[in-house]
XYZ file of C-alpha atoms in Angstrom:
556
model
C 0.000 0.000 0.000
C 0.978 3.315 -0.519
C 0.423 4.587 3.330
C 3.278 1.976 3.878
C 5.835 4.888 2.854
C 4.755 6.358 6.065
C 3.225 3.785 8.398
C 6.011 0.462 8.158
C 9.400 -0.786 9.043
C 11.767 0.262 11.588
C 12.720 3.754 9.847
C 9.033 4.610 10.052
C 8.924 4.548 14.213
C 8.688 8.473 14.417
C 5.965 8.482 11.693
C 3.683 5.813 14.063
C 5.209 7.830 17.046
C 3.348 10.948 15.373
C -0.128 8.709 14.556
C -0.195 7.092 18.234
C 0.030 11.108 19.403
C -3.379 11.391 17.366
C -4.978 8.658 19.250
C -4.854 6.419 16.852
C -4.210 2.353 18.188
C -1.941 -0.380 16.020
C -4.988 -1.608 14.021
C -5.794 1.670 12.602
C -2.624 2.484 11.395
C -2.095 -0.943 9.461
C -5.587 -0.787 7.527
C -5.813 1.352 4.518
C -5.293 5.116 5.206
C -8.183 6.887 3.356
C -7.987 10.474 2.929
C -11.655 12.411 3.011
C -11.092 15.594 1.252
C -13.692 18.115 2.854
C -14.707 21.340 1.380
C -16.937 22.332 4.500
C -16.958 25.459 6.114
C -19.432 27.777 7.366
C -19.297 30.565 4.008
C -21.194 28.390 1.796
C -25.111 26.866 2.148
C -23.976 24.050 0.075
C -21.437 23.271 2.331
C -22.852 23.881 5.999
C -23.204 20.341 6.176
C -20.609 18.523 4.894
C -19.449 17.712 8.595
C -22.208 15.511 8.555
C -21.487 14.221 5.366
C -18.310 13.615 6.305
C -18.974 11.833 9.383
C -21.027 9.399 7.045
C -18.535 8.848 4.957
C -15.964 7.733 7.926
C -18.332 5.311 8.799
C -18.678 4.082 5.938
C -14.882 3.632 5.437
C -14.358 2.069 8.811
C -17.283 -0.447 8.524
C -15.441 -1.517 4.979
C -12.306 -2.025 7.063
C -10.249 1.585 6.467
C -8.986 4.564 8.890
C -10.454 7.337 7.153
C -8.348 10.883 7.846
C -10.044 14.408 6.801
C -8.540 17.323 5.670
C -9.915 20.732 4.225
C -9.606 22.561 1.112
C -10.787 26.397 0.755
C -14.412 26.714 -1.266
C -15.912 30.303 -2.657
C -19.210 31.314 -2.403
C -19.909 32.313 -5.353
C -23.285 34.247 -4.246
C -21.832 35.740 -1.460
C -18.541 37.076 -3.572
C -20.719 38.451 -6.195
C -20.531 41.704 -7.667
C -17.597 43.128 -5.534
C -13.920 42.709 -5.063
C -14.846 38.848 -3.954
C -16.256 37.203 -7.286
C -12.056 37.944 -8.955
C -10.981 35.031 -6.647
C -14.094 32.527 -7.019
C -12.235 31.038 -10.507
C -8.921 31.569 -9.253
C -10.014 29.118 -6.093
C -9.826 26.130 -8.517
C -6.076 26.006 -9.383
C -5.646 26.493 -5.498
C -8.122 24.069 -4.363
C -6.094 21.662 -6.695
C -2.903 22.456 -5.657
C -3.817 22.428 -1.564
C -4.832 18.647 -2.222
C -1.784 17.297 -4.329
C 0.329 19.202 -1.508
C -1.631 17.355 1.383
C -1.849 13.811 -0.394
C 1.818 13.877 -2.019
C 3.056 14.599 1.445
C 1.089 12.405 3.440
C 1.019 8.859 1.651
C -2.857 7.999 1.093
C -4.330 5.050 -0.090
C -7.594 6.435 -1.472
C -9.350 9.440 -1.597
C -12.980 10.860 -0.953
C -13.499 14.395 -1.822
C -16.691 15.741 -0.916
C -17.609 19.151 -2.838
C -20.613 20.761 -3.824
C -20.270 23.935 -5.219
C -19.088 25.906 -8.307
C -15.439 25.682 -8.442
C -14.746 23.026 -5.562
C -16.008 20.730 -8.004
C -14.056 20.933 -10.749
C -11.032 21.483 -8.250
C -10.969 18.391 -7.106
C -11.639 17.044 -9.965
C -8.826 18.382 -11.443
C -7.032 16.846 -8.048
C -7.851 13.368 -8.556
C -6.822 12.919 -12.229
C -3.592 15.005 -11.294
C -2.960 12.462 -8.519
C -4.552 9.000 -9.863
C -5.110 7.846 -6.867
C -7.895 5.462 -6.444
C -10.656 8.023 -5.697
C -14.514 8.748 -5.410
C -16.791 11.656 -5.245
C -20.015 11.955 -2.839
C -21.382 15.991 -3.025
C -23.334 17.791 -0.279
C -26.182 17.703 -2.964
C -28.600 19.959 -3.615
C -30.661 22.412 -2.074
C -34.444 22.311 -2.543
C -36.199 25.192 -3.739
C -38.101 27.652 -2.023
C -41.804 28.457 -2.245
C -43.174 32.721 -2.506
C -47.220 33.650 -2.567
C -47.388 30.232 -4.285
C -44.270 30.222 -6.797
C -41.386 28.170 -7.104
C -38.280 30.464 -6.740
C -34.682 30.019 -6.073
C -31.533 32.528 -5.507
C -31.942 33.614 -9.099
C -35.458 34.955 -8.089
C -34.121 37.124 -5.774
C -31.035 38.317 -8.168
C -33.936 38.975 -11.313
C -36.116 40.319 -8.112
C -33.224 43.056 -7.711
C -34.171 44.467 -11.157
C -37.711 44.647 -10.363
C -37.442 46.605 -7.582
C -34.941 49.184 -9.266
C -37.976 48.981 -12.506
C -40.311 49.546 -9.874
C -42.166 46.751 -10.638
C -41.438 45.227 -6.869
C -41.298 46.835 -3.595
C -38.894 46.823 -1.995
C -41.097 44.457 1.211
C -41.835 42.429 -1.228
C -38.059 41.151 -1.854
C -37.528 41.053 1.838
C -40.068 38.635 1.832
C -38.998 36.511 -1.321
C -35.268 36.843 -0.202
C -36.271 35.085 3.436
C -37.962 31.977 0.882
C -35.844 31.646 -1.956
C -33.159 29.106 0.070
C -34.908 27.432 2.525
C -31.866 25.110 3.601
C -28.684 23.538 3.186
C -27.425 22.425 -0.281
C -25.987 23.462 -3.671
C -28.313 26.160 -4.920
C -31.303 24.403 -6.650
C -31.239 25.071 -10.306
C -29.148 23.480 -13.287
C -26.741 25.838 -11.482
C -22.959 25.556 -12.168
C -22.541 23.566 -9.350
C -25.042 20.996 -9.707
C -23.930 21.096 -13.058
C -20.277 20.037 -11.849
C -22.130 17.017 -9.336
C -24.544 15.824 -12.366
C -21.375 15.786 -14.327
C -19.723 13.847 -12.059
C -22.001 11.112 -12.122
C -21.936 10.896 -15.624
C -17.895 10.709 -15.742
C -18.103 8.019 -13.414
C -16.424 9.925 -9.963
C -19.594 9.371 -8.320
C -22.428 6.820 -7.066
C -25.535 6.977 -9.171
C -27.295 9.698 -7.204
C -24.272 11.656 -6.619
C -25.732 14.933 -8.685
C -29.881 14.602 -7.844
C -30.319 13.384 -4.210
C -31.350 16.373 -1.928
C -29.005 17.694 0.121
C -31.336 16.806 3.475
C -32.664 13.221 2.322
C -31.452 10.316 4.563
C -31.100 8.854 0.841
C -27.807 11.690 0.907
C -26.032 10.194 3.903
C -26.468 6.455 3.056
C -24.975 7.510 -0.653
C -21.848 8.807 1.718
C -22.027 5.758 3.816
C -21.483 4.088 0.386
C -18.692 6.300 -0.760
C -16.750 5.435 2.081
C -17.282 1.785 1.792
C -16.926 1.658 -1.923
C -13.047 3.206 -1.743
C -11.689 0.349 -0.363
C -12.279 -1.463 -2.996
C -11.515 1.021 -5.428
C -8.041 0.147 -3.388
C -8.366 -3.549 -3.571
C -9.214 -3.068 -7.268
C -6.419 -0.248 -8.264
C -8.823 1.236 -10.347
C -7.650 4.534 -10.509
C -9.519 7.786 -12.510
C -6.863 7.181 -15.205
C -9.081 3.837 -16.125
C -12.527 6.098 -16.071
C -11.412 9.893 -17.504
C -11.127 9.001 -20.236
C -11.933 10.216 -24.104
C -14.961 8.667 -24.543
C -15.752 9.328 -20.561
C -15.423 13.023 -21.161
C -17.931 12.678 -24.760
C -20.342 11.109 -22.229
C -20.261 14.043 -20.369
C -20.712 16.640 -22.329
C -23.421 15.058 -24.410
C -25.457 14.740 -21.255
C -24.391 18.412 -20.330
C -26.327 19.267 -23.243
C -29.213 17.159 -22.854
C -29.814 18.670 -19.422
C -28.656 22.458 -20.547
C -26.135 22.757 -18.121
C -24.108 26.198 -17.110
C -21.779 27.061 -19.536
C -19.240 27.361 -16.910
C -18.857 23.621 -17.754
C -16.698 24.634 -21.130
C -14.583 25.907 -18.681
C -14.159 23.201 -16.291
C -14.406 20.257 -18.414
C -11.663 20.855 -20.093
C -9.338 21.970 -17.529
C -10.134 18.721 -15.706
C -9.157 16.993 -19.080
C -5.977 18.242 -19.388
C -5.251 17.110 -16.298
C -6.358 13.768 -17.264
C -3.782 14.322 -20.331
C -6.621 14.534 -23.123
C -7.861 17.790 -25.378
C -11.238 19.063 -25.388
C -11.676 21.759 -27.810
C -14.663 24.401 -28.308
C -15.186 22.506 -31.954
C -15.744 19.129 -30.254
C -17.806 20.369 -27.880
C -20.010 22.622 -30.615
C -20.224 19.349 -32.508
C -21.606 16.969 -29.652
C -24.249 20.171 -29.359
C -25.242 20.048 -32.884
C -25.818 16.102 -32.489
C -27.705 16.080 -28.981
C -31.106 17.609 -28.216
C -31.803 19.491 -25.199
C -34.275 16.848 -23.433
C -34.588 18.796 -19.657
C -35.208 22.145 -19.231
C -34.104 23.298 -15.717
C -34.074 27.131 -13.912
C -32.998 29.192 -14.903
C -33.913 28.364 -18.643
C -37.342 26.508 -17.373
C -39.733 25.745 -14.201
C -38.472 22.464 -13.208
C -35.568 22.202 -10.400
C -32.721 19.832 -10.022
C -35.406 17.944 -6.970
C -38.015 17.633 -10.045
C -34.971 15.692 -11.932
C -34.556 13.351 -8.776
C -38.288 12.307 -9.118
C -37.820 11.791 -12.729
C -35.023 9.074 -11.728
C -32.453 11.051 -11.883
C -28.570 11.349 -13.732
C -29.410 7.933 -14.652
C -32.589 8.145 -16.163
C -31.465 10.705 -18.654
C -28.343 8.535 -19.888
C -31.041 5.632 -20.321
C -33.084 8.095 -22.141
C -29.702 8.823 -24.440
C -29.179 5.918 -24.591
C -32.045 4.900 -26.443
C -30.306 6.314 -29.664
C -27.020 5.059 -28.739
C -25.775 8.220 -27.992
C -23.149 7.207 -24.765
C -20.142 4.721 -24.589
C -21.819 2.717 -21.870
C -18.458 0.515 -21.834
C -16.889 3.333 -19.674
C -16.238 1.907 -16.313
C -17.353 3.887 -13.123
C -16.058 3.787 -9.424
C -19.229 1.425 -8.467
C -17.337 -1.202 -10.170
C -19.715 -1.570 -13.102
C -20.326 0.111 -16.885
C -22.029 2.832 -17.345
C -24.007 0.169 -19.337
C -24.431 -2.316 -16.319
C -25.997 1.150 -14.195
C -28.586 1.696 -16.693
C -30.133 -1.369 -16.056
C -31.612 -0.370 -12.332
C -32.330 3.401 -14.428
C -35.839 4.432 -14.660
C -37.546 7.373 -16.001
C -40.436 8.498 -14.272
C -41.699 11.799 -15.200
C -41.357 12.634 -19.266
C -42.684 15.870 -18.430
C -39.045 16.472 -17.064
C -36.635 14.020 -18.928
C -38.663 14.071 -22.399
C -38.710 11.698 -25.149
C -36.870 11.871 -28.788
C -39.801 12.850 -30.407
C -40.470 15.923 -28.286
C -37.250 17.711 -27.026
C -36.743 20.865 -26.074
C -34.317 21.948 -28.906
C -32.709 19.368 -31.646
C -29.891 20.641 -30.138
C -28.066 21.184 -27.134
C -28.258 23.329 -24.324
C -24.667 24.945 -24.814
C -23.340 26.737 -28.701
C -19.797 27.772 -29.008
C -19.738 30.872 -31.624
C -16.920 31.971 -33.592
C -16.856 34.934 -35.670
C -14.213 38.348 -35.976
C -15.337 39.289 -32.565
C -14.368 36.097 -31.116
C -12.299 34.220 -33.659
C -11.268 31.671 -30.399
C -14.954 31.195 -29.399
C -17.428 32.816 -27.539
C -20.056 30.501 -25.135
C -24.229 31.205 -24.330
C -26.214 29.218 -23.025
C -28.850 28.599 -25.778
C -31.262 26.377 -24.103
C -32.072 29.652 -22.013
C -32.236 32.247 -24.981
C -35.792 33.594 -26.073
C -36.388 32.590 -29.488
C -36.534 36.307 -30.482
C -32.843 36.594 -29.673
C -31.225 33.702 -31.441
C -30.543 36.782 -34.027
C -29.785 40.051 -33.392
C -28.432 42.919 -34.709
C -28.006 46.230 -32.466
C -25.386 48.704 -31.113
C -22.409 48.027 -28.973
C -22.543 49.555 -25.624
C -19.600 48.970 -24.309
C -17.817 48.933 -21.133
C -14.956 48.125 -18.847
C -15.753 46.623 -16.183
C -18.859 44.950 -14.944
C -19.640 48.036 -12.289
C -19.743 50.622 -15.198
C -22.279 48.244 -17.283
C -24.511 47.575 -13.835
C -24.685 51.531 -12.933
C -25.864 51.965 -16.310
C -28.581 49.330 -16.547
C -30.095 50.294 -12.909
C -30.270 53.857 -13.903
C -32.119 53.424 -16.747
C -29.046 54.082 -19.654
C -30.157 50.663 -21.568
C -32.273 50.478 -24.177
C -34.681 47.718 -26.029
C -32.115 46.557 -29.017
C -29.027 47.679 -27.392
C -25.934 44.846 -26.937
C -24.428 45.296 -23.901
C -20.762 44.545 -24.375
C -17.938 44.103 -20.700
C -14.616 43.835 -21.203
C -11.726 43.202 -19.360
C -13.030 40.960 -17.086
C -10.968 37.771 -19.008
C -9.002 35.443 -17.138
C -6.270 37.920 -17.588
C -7.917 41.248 -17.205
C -10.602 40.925 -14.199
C -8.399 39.283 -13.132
C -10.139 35.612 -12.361
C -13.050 35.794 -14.777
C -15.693 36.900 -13.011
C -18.871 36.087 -13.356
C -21.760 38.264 -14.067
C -24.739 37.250 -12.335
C -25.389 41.311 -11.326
C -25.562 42.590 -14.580
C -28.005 39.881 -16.661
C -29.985 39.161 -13.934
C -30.778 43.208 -13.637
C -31.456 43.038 -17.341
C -33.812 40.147 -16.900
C -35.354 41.650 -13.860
C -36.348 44.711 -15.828
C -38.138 42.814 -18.398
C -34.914 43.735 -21.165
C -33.629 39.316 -21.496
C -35.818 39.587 -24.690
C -34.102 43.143 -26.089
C -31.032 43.221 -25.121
C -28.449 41.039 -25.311
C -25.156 40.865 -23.404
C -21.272 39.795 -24.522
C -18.093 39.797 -22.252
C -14.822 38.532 -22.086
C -15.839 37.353 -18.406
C -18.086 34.598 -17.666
C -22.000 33.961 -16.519
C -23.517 32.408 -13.424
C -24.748 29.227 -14.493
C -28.174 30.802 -12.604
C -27.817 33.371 -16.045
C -30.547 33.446 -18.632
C -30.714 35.209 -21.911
C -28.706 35.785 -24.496
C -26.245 36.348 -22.973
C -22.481 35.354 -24.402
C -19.310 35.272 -22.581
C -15.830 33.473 -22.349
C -15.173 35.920 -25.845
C -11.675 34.487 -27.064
C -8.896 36.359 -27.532
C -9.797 38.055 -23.814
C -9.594 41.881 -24.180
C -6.324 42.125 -22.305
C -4.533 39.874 -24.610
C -5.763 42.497 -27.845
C -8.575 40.335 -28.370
C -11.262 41.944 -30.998
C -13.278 42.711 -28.275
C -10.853 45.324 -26.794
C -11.814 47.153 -29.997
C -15.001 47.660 -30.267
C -16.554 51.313 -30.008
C -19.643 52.789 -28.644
C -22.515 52.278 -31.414
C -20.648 49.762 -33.782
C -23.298 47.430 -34.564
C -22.602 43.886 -33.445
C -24.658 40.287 -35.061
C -25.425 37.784 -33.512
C -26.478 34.498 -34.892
C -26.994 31.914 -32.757
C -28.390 29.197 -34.749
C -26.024 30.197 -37.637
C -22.949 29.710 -34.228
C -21.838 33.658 -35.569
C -20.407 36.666 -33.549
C -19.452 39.573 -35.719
C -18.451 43.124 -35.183
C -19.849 44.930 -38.542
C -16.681 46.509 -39.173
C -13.995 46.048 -42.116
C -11.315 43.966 -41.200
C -8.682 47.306 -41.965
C -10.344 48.732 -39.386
C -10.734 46.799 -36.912
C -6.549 45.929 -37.306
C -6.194 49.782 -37.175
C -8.132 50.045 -33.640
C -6.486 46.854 -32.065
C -2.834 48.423 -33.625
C -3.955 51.751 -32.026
C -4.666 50.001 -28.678
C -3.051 51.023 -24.984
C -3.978 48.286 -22.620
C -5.262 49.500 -19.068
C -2.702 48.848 -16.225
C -3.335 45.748 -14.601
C -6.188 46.269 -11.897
C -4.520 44.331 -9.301
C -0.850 44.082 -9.037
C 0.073 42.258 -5.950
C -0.734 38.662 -4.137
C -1.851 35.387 -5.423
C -4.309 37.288 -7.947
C -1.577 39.176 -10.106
C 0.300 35.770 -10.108
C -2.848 34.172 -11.493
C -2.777 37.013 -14.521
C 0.390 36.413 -15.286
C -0.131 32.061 -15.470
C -3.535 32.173 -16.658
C -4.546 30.928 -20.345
C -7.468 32.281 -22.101
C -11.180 30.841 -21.135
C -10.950 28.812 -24.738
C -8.709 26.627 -23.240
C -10.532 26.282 -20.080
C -8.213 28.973 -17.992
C -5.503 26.470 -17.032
C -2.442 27.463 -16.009
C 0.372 27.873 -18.877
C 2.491 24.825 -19.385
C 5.535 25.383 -17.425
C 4.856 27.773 -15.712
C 2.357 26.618 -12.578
């Protein structure tokens, strides 16, 4: 075993010396060591209780014969660090949260690992984590929250970001929100949409990194701490098995994955994480591939933000697993991939059941022919641009209007609120790249203000920064070449006109292409905003978001 390094033989006497000091008796050192990767801490809703997850998940590995040992990584709120200084670090937390775990399994000899995440970047951190460190590993998330009920509405934490824009529309009082905003998260849990992070946990499933379950069951069903119990039982015998992630991320692994990404209409912050966690896995996703598995796959669930249903509606359908059956039924997964329950993806369908079709629909009656997520191309963003299509009116899949443009996200929020918008106008925020926000951030603020205002179906938003997977509209971000590395959409103007075409997968700035080299040749760059601490290293190591911000080769 690997803990051996640390745990046997007569050079290791100080190392047992150091365990006994713990409490720790003869028989617990010489099982398996099991490390339980915990993201809990007392910032996050979706994380409150992951203690008690936790705690389930040590039973579980001591009843299957381990000595399970927890340690912590950091984890972002993304809610809480919106719209201020905050939201620059929430991206930037993945590379860390990555890091922090290599540092504290590399250094401590392991045997196994169980990370337990939930929300939008812990995810994919840990993801990243366990293909870096091939370890046998397995995945059991806080799950998610259940959504809240207002004067007989469903309603979530979007509701109460969109409710913001009423009240500044005055089409809401201001009681009124005080009211909805003491609903809209009645507990514990990942927040309750088709959110990035219950994207990340649904995708998890599908990868294989997690019991069937892993993305659906609600954060406070019993069904949530038996699924740990399992977790922690299971990784044993991922041990007594070696099978290790490199056996299940792989190729055909990540195609399963982003087909049913599109099926459900996930958050497009998935382009970005996917691939990062593929690269550490050692294979290339591209914004082609992915655009091609969208043109193939229809969009069969329609979850908030883009419809009524929430991710507790997709458990009582049956689940991650009922919608790869559905998939299925055209032959649209590898269902040879293996997963950490020891079987196929093929072998899990066979318990799968779908149970509502008003929620996971048939072939004959999908949402869209295609999938949730388009990649666009075009000489605004000849690297790719990402929007969420699935959640796009059908009015705005093409558009033509002015470019209002700019730099930062609170310039483009002061001017919505106060009324400086107008039906047809493209909003357009720029350096807010991976580069030039620094960290991406995400812009939850500004299209939820336009949605609350009654605007999603006039005016559409583009930025080099990214959306809250709780975003709706048409609203396109990750724009390729970022602004602060001369991207096109450094030069854009006030009043250009800009097209969109979503079906067509277009972004264009209606200028000539003499022109638009004269502007970008013309071009100073802003100074960086922020020149010290772990965020100006992050500018300087950060690729572009068509590559899924990694770090540059080399240089981590």
């Amino acid at each position: 075993m690997r803990s051996d390094k640390m745990t046997k033989g007569v050079e290791r006497a100080s190392h047992r010396s150091l365990l006994y000091a713990m409490g720790m008796v003869k028989e617990e050192i010489e099982r398996p060591l099991i490390g339980i990767v915990n993201s809990a801490n007392d910032f996050v809703p979706g994380h409150k209780h992951l203690h008690q997850i936790a705690a389930a998940v040590k039973e579980g590995v001591r009843l299957a014969g381990g000595t399970p040992l927890e340690f912590f990584t950091i984890g972002v709120c993304d809610g809480l660090a919106m719209n201020h200084q905050g939201m620059h670090y929430s991206l930037a937390s993945r590379e860390l949260i990555a890091d922090s775990v290599e540092i504290m399994v590399n250094a401590h000899p392991l045997d196994g690992l169980v990370f337990i995440p939930n929300c939008d970047k812990i995810v994919p951190g840990m993801l990243m984590a366990a293909a870096r460190l091939n370890l046998p590993a397995i995945f059991v998330s806080g799950g998610p929250m259940l959504a809240g009920r207002y004067r007989g509405n469903v309603v979530d934490l979007n509701s109460v970001f969109e409710a913001v824009g009423s009240v500044k529309a005055g089409k809401m009082s201001a009681a009124e929100l005080a009211e909805l905003e003491m609903e809209a998260c009645p507990g514990c849990g990942s927040c309750s949409g088709m959110f990035t992070a219950n994207s990340m946990n649904c995708i998890t499933e599908v990868l294989g990194m997690g019991l069937p379950g892993n993305g659906t069951v609600p954060a406070v069903a019993a069904a949530r701490i038996r699924l740990a119990k399992k977790a922690g039982m299971r990784v044993l015998e991922l041990v007594r098995e070696n099978l290790t992630p490199d056996k299940i991320l792989t190729a055909e692994a990540f195609t399963n994955a982003l087909t049913v990404d599109m099926a459900l209409g996930c958050s497009t912050n998935t382009v970005l994480h996917l691939p990062a966690i593929a690269h550490e896995a050692g294979i290339k996703l591209n914004l082609d591939y992915i655009n091609e598995i969208s043109e193939r796959t229809p969009q069969l669930c329609k979850l908030a933000p883009a419809g009524d249903n929430h991710i507790e509606d997709l458990a009582a359908a049956g689940g991650i697993q009922a919608v790869m059956k559905r998939l299925n039924e055209k032959d649209f997964l590898h269902i040879d991939c293996l997963t950490v329950s020891g079987l196929t993806i093929g072998e899990q369908l066979a318990a799968a059941r779908i149970l509502d079709e008003d929620v996971i629909r048939p072939f004959d009656n999908p949402y869209s022919d295609s999938g949730g997520i388009a990649i666009l191309r075009g000489n605004l963003a000849p690297d790719g641009a990402v929007v969420k299509q699935g959640a796009v009116a059908p009015e705005m899949m093409k558009k033509t209007g002015p470019a209002r443009v700019f730099d930062s996200e609170e310039d483009a929020v002061a001017a919505i609120f106060s009324g400086k918008i107008n039906k047809g106008d493209i909003i357009v925020i720029r350096y807010e790249g991976p580069k030039g926000g620094p960290g991406m951030r995400e812009m939850l603020t500004p299209t939820s203000a336009v949605a609350g205002m009654g605007l999603d179906k006039d005016v559409a938003l583009i930025t080099d920064g990214r959306f809250s997977g709780a975003t709706r509209g048409a609203s396109i971000g990750h724009v390729s070449p970022e602004a602060m590395e001369r991207g096109p959409i450094a030069a854009v103007h006030e009043g250009d006109l800009i097209s969109i075409d979503i079906h067509a997968r277009k972004l264009e700035l209606l200028i000539s292409e003499e022109e638009l080299q004269k502007r970008l040749n013309e071009l100073e760059l802003p100074q960086p905003k922020i020149t010290k601490g772990y965020l100006a290293r992050y500018a300087r190591l950060v690729t572009s978001a068509n590559t899924g911000a990694v770090f540059k080769e080399g240089q981590t």
